[in-house]
Short mmCIF file of C-alpha atoms and ligand atoms in Angstrom, two decimals:
data_model
loop_
_atom_site.label_atom_id
_atom_site.label_comp_id
_atom_site.label_asym_id
_atom_site.label_seq_id
_atom_site.Cartn_x
_atom_site.Cartn_y
_atom_site.Cartn_z
CA MET A 23 -115.67 201.28 -245.75
CA LYS A 24 -115.23 204.64 -244.01
CA THR A 25 -111.90 206.66 -243.91
CA ILE A 26 -111.23 208.96 -241.14
CA ALA A 27 -108.10 211.11 -240.31
CA PHE A 28 -106.73 212.55 -237.32
CA TYR A 29 -105.33 216.00 -238.24
CA ASN A 30 -103.96 219.23 -236.90
CA LEU A 31 -101.57 221.62 -238.39
CA LYS A 32 -100.44 222.01 -234.83
CA GLY A 33 -97.99 219.41 -233.40
CA GLY A 34 -98.28 217.63 -230.01
CA VAL A 35 -102.08 218.08 -229.67
CA GLY A 36 -102.94 214.42 -229.22
CA LYS A 37 -103.72 213.33 -232.76
CA THR A 38 -101.59 210.12 -232.75
CA SER A 39 -102.87 209.12 -229.19
CA ALA A 40 -106.42 209.54 -230.33
CA ALA A 41 -105.87 207.84 -233.80
CA VAL A 42 -104.37 204.81 -232.17
CA ASN A 43 -106.84 204.42 -229.16
CA CYS A 44 -109.88 204.91 -231.56
CA ALA A 45 -108.52 202.43 -234.08
CA TRP A 46 -107.91 199.75 -231.33
CA LEU A 47 -111.47 200.53 -230.03
CA ALA A 48 -112.98 200.12 -233.44
CA ALA A 49 -111.37 196.86 -233.97
CA ALA A 50 -112.19 195.80 -230.44
CA SER A 51 -115.89 196.45 -231.35
CA GLY A 52 -115.53 194.03 -234.30
CA LEU A 53 -114.77 196.38 -237.22
CA ARG A 54 -111.80 195.30 -239.47
CA THR A 55 -109.63 198.27 -239.13
CA LEU A 56 -106.51 199.54 -240.96
CA PHE A 57 -104.42 202.12 -239.36
CA TRP A 58 -101.99 204.06 -241.86
CA ASP A 59 -99.29 205.95 -240.10
CA LEU A 60 -98.62 208.74 -242.51
CA ASP A 61 -96.29 210.49 -240.06
CA PRO A 62 -92.49 210.01 -240.71
CA GLN A 63 -91.94 210.14 -236.77
CA GLY A 64 -93.90 206.74 -236.80
CA ALA A 65 -95.21 207.10 -233.26
CA GLY A 66 -98.68 205.47 -234.14
CA GLY A 67 -97.14 202.42 -235.64
CA TRP A 68 -94.81 202.16 -232.54
CA TYR A 69 -97.74 201.96 -230.31
CA LEU A 70 -99.43 199.45 -232.37
CA ALA A 71 -96.60 197.24 -233.51
CA PRO A 72 -93.15 198.41 -232.15
CA GLY A 73 -91.21 196.03 -234.08
CA GLU A 74 -92.36 197.09 -237.53
CA SER A 75 -91.12 199.82 -239.85
CA GLY A 76 -92.01 201.03 -243.12
CA SER A 77 -90.87 199.66 -246.31
CA GLY A 78 -89.11 202.77 -247.63
CA LYS A 79 -90.58 202.05 -251.13
CA LEU A 80 -92.81 205.09 -251.12
CA LYS A 81 -91.88 206.23 -254.68
CA LYS A 82 -93.04 202.82 -256.25
CA LEU A 83 -96.27 202.93 -254.26
CA ILE A 84 -97.15 206.32 -255.32
CA GLN A 85 -96.29 205.41 -258.95
CA GLY A 86 -98.51 202.39 -258.78
CA LYS A 87 -95.51 200.00 -258.95
CA LEU A 88 -96.16 198.31 -255.74
CA PRO A 89 -99.47 197.28 -254.57
CA VAL A 90 -100.43 199.00 -251.37
CA GLY A 91 -101.69 195.89 -249.76
CA ARG A 92 -98.02 194.57 -249.65
CA LEU A 93 -97.46 197.23 -247.03
CA VAL A 94 -99.87 196.01 -244.57
CA THR A 95 -98.57 194.18 -241.66
CA ALA A 96 -100.75 192.51 -238.75
CA THR A 97 -100.72 193.76 -235.09
CA ALA A 98 -101.00 191.76 -232.14
CA TYR A 99 -104.58 192.70 -231.98
CA GLU A 100 -107.50 190.87 -233.76
CA LYS A 101 -109.03 192.83 -236.73
CA LEU A 102 -106.49 195.61 -236.50
CA ASP A 103 -103.88 195.93 -239.30
CA LEU A 104 -101.16 198.52 -239.76
CA ILE A 105 -99.30 200.36 -242.56
CA PRO A 106 -96.08 201.49 -240.71
CA SER A 107 -94.24 204.70 -241.51
CA ASP A 108 -90.59 205.41 -241.77
CA LEU A 109 -88.41 208.37 -242.61
CA ALA A 110 -89.10 208.12 -246.32
CA TYR A 111 -92.61 209.38 -245.49
CA ARG A 112 -90.95 212.77 -245.08
CA ASP A 113 -90.98 212.97 -248.86
CA LEU A 114 -94.43 211.90 -249.29
CA ASP A 115 -95.61 215.35 -250.12
CA LEU A 116 -93.11 215.63 -252.76
CA ALA A 117 -93.84 212.17 -254.22
CA ILE A 118 -97.41 212.89 -254.54
CA ARG A 119 -96.98 216.42 -255.98
CA ARG A 120 -94.78 214.71 -258.83
CA HIS A 121 -97.61 212.15 -259.44
CA ALA A 122 -100.16 212.82 -261.98
CA ASP A 123 -103.30 211.78 -260.25
CA GLY A 124 -103.66 215.13 -258.43
CA ASP A 125 -105.67 215.38 -255.25
CA ARG A 126 -106.87 211.77 -255.56
CA THR A 127 -103.55 209.85 -255.21
CA LEU A 128 -104.14 208.90 -251.61
CA SER A 129 -107.81 208.32 -252.29
CA LYS A 130 -106.85 205.77 -255.17
CA LEU A 131 -104.49 203.99 -252.73
CA ILE A 132 -107.10 203.48 -250.22
CA SER A 133 -110.11 202.35 -252.21
CA PRO A 134 -108.90 198.85 -252.75
CA PHE A 135 -109.00 198.24 -248.92
CA GLY A 136 -112.82 198.48 -249.17
CA GLU A 137 -113.08 194.81 -249.89
CA GLU A 138 -111.19 193.87 -246.60
CA TYR A 139 -111.71 196.78 -244.13
CA SER A 140 -114.62 198.50 -242.68
CA LEU A 141 -112.41 201.46 -241.34
CA VAL A 142 -109.15 203.05 -242.20
CA VAL A 143 -107.62 205.46 -239.76
CA LEU A 144 -105.05 207.93 -240.96
CA ASP A 145 -102.54 209.60 -238.45
CA CYS A 146 -101.21 212.65 -240.20
CA PRO A 147 -98.11 214.58 -239.61
CA PRO A 148 -98.58 218.23 -238.35
CA SER A 149 -98.69 220.35 -241.48
CA LEU A 150 -100.81 222.04 -243.89
CA SER A 151 -99.27 220.72 -247.11
CA GLU A 152 -100.17 218.76 -250.23
CA LEU A 153 -100.56 215.65 -248.09
CA ALA A 154 -103.42 217.53 -246.04
CA GLU A 155 -105.29 218.14 -249.31
CA GLN A 156 -105.00 214.48 -250.19
CA VAL A 157 -106.06 213.45 -246.77
CA PHE A 158 -109.33 215.70 -247.14
CA ALA A 159 -110.02 214.33 -250.54
CA ALA A 160 -109.66 210.79 -249.14
CA THR A 161 -111.80 210.79 -245.95
CA ASP A 162 -115.33 210.82 -244.68
CA ALA A 163 -114.28 212.82 -241.67
CA VAL A 164 -111.32 214.66 -240.49
CA LEU A 165 -110.91 214.70 -236.58
CA VAL A 166 -109.21 217.67 -235.14
CA PRO A 167 -107.94 217.54 -231.49
CA LEU A 168 -107.80 220.87 -230.11
CA ILE A 169 -106.19 222.05 -226.93
CA PRO A 170 -108.57 224.67 -225.41
CA ALA A 171 -106.26 227.75 -225.75
CA PRO A 172 -106.67 230.69 -227.93
CA LEU A 173 -103.64 229.95 -230.19
CA CYS A 174 -104.82 226.38 -230.91
CA LEU A 175 -108.23 227.69 -231.74
CA ARG A 176 -106.90 230.42 -233.99
CA THR A 177 -104.85 227.70 -235.97
CA TYR A 178 -108.13 225.71 -236.30
CA GLU A 179 -110.00 228.69 -237.70
CA GLN A 180 -107.14 229.22 -240.11
CA THR A 181 -107.29 225.69 -241.30
CA ARG A 182 -110.96 225.70 -241.45
CA ALA A 183 -110.76 228.88 -243.70
CA PHE A 184 -108.14 227.04 -245.79
CA VAL A 185 -110.30 224.03 -246.34
CA LYS A 186 -113.26 226.05 -247.21
CA ASP A 187 -111.51 228.35 -249.78
CA LYS A 188 -109.94 225.38 -251.36
CA GLY A 189 -113.31 223.43 -251.45
CA LEU A 190 -111.97 220.49 -249.59
CA GLY A 191 -114.81 219.79 -247.55
CA HIS A 192 -115.02 221.95 -244.29
CA LYS A 193 -118.24 220.11 -243.34
CA ARG A 194 -116.17 216.99 -242.81
CA LEU A 195 -114.12 218.69 -240.08
CA TYR A 196 -115.00 217.60 -236.73
CA PRO A 197 -112.97 219.31 -233.85
CA PHE A 198 -112.84 217.94 -230.27
CA PHE A 199 -111.07 219.06 -227.08
CA SER A 200 -107.95 217.20 -226.10
CA LEU A 201 -105.35 217.56 -223.34
CA VAL A 202 -108.08 219.33 -221.27
CA ASP A 203 -107.21 220.40 -217.93
CA ARG A 204 -110.35 221.25 -215.99
CA ARG A 205 -108.06 222.91 -213.29
CA ARG A 206 -107.43 225.78 -215.66
CA SER A 207 -110.00 228.51 -215.74
CA LEU A 208 -109.19 229.26 -219.47
CA HIS A 209 -110.04 225.42 -220.35
CA ARG A 210 -113.22 225.46 -218.22
CA ASN A 211 -114.29 228.73 -219.92
CA LEU A 212 -113.74 227.54 -223.43
CA ARG A 213 -115.37 224.33 -222.67
CA ALA A 214 -118.39 226.05 -221.31
CA ASP A 215 -118.64 228.43 -224.03
CA PRO A 216 -116.99 227.35 -227.20
CA PRO A 217 -116.69 230.00 -229.87
CA ALA A 218 -119.09 229.88 -232.75
CA SER A 219 -116.43 228.90 -235.20
CA LEU A 220 -116.28 225.52 -233.76
CA LYS A 221 -119.13 224.08 -235.77
CA ARG A 222 -119.57 220.16 -235.29
CA LEU A 223 -117.45 220.34 -232.20
CA LEU A 224 -117.76 216.67 -230.73
CA LYS A 225 -119.23 216.52 -227.03
CA ALA A 226 -116.35 214.00 -226.13
CA GLU A 227 -113.19 215.45 -224.63
CA ILE A 228 -109.99 213.94 -223.63
CA PRO A 229 -108.64 214.92 -220.45
CA TYR A 230 -104.96 215.68 -219.64
CA ALA A 231 -104.02 212.42 -217.98
CA ALA A 232 -100.28 211.18 -217.23
CA VAL A 233 -101.49 207.56 -218.19
CA VAL A 234 -101.86 208.65 -221.80
CA GLU A 235 -98.07 209.69 -221.74
CA ARG A 236 -97.31 206.01 -220.59
CA MET A 237 -98.55 204.66 -223.86
CA GLY A 238 -94.97 205.48 -225.04
CA ASP A 239 -93.15 203.51 -222.61
CA ARG A 240 -95.45 200.71 -222.79
CA ALA A 241 -95.64 200.75 -226.77
CA LEU A 242 -99.41 199.91 -226.08
CA PRO A 243 -102.67 201.46 -226.81
CA LEU A 244 -104.41 202.69 -223.76
CA PRO A 245 -107.17 200.46 -223.35
CA VAL A 246 -104.69 197.50 -223.35
CA PHE A 247 -103.10 198.48 -220.12
CA ALA A 248 -105.61 200.92 -218.50
CA PRO A 249 -108.92 199.48 -219.52
CA ASN A 250 -110.90 201.22 -216.72
CA ASP A 251 -109.01 204.55 -216.38
CA ARG A 252 -110.98 207.85 -216.78
CA ALA A 253 -108.79 208.75 -219.98
CA THR A 254 -109.74 205.35 -221.59
CA GLN A 255 -113.26 206.06 -220.95
CA ALA A 256 -112.92 209.54 -222.50
CA TYR A 257 -111.48 207.77 -225.61
CA ARG A 258 -114.28 205.24 -225.76
CA ALA A 259 -116.76 208.10 -225.66
CA LEU A 260 -114.84 209.70 -228.36
CA TRP A 261 -114.83 206.71 -230.54
CA GLN A 262 -118.55 205.97 -230.00
CA GLU A 263 -119.45 209.48 -230.80
CA ILE A 264 -117.30 209.35 -234.03
CA ALA A 265 -118.70 205.99 -235.00
CA GLU A 266 -122.29 207.50 -234.62
CA THR A 267 -121.57 210.79 -236.27
CA VAL A 268 -119.83 209.36 -239.38
CA HIS A 269 -121.99 206.19 -239.54
CA ILE A 270 -119.24 203.77 -239.15
CA SER A 271 -120.69 200.32 -238.64
N1 ATP B 9 -104.65 213.44 -223.02
C1 ATP B 9 -103.27 213.40 -222.88
N2 ATP B 9 -102.70 213.71 -221.58
C2 ATP B 9 -101.34 213.50 -221.22
N3 ATP B 9 -100.47 213.66 -222.18
C3 ATP B 9 -100.95 213.39 -223.57
C4 ATP B 9 -102.27 213.35 -223.97
N4 ATP B 9 -102.40 213.14 -225.28
C5 ATP B 9 -101.30 213.16 -225.70
N5 ATP B 9 -100.29 213.26 -224.81
C6 ATP B 9 -98.76 213.28 -224.75
O1 ATP B 9 -98.42 214.52 -225.54
C7 ATP B 9 -97.56 214.13 -226.52
C8 ATP B 9 -98.03 214.34 -227.96
O2 ATP B 9 -99.18 213.53 -228.02
P1 ATP B 9 -99.38 212.83 -229.67
O3 ATP B 9 -98.25 212.28 -230.14
O4 ATP B 9 -100.82 212.23 -229.49
O5 ATP B 9 -99.83 214.27 -230.46
P2 ATP B 9 -99.74 214.50 -231.96
O6 ATP B 9 -100.63 215.66 -232.21
O7 ATP B 9 -100.05 213.31 -232.64
O8 ATP B 9 -98.20 215.11 -231.89
P3 ATP B 9 -97.44 215.31 -233.42
O9 ATP B 9 -97.83 216.56 -233.97
O10 ATP B 9 -95.92 215.29 -232.96
O11 ATP B 9 -97.80 214.16 -234.29
C9 ATP B 9 -97.15 212.60 -226.29
O12 ATP B 9 -95.98 212.43 -225.38
C10 ATP B 9 -98.38 212.05 -225.64
O13 ATP B 9 -98.02 211.09 -224.83
MG1 MG B 10 -98.66 212.39 -234.16
#
């Protein structure tokens, strides 16, 4: 089993959209996949199973009094299951900090899934917190969507420095460009000549496309309602590159 996370300290960069579409594509390719929505906003769960919400039993889960498998719900899609989030997840950080397992709490929660799933996808809230450290400890790769703009790149560099300083495994960070608008010269220039700090930058990039926003009204992953769209092809290329890079099979 491999575990990947979609993470960025910055909000609104396309983490959830990429996480949902990649999880769906992974399951469609035959991999048993579990999507764990770690964001109290719950958008990822909404796209995959709109009727479901989290159990609110976070404390019991962290304390080991509730088996994590009980939180899993099926989605309408074959081979794709979900652990939904809810507002209780806003206290996930605190709950983890109070718990004794240190930075391996999340890792320990995920490990039993190895028997049933080939892939776990974590959708993370936008913050650099205790949870982020847990996520780095629990994953084989951390995918970081970046809007090709100086501020977003600067935030990425800060995150990378933080991860490196803390010894969390900066070599598992894989940035990719998201919300790319080729009409903007800034985007074109950064794409053509990415800064040296963007090590392991994935080739695949996600264009800015209104159809991605429609995932919200439809409450569906993009490949379900727009299988041939250019943006869907971009997510397909992204998923394929992630699968090859992280050796997910
Ligand atoms: N490629 C895209 N083109 C156009 N709109 C997009 C694209 N990707 C995401 N969006 C829209 O931008 C908004 C933020 O996207 P998303 O929720 O995926 O980002 P996020 O990084 O998970 O945000 P948050 O930090 O709030 O969790 C959403 O309204 C989404 O529909
Ligand atoms: Mg999100």
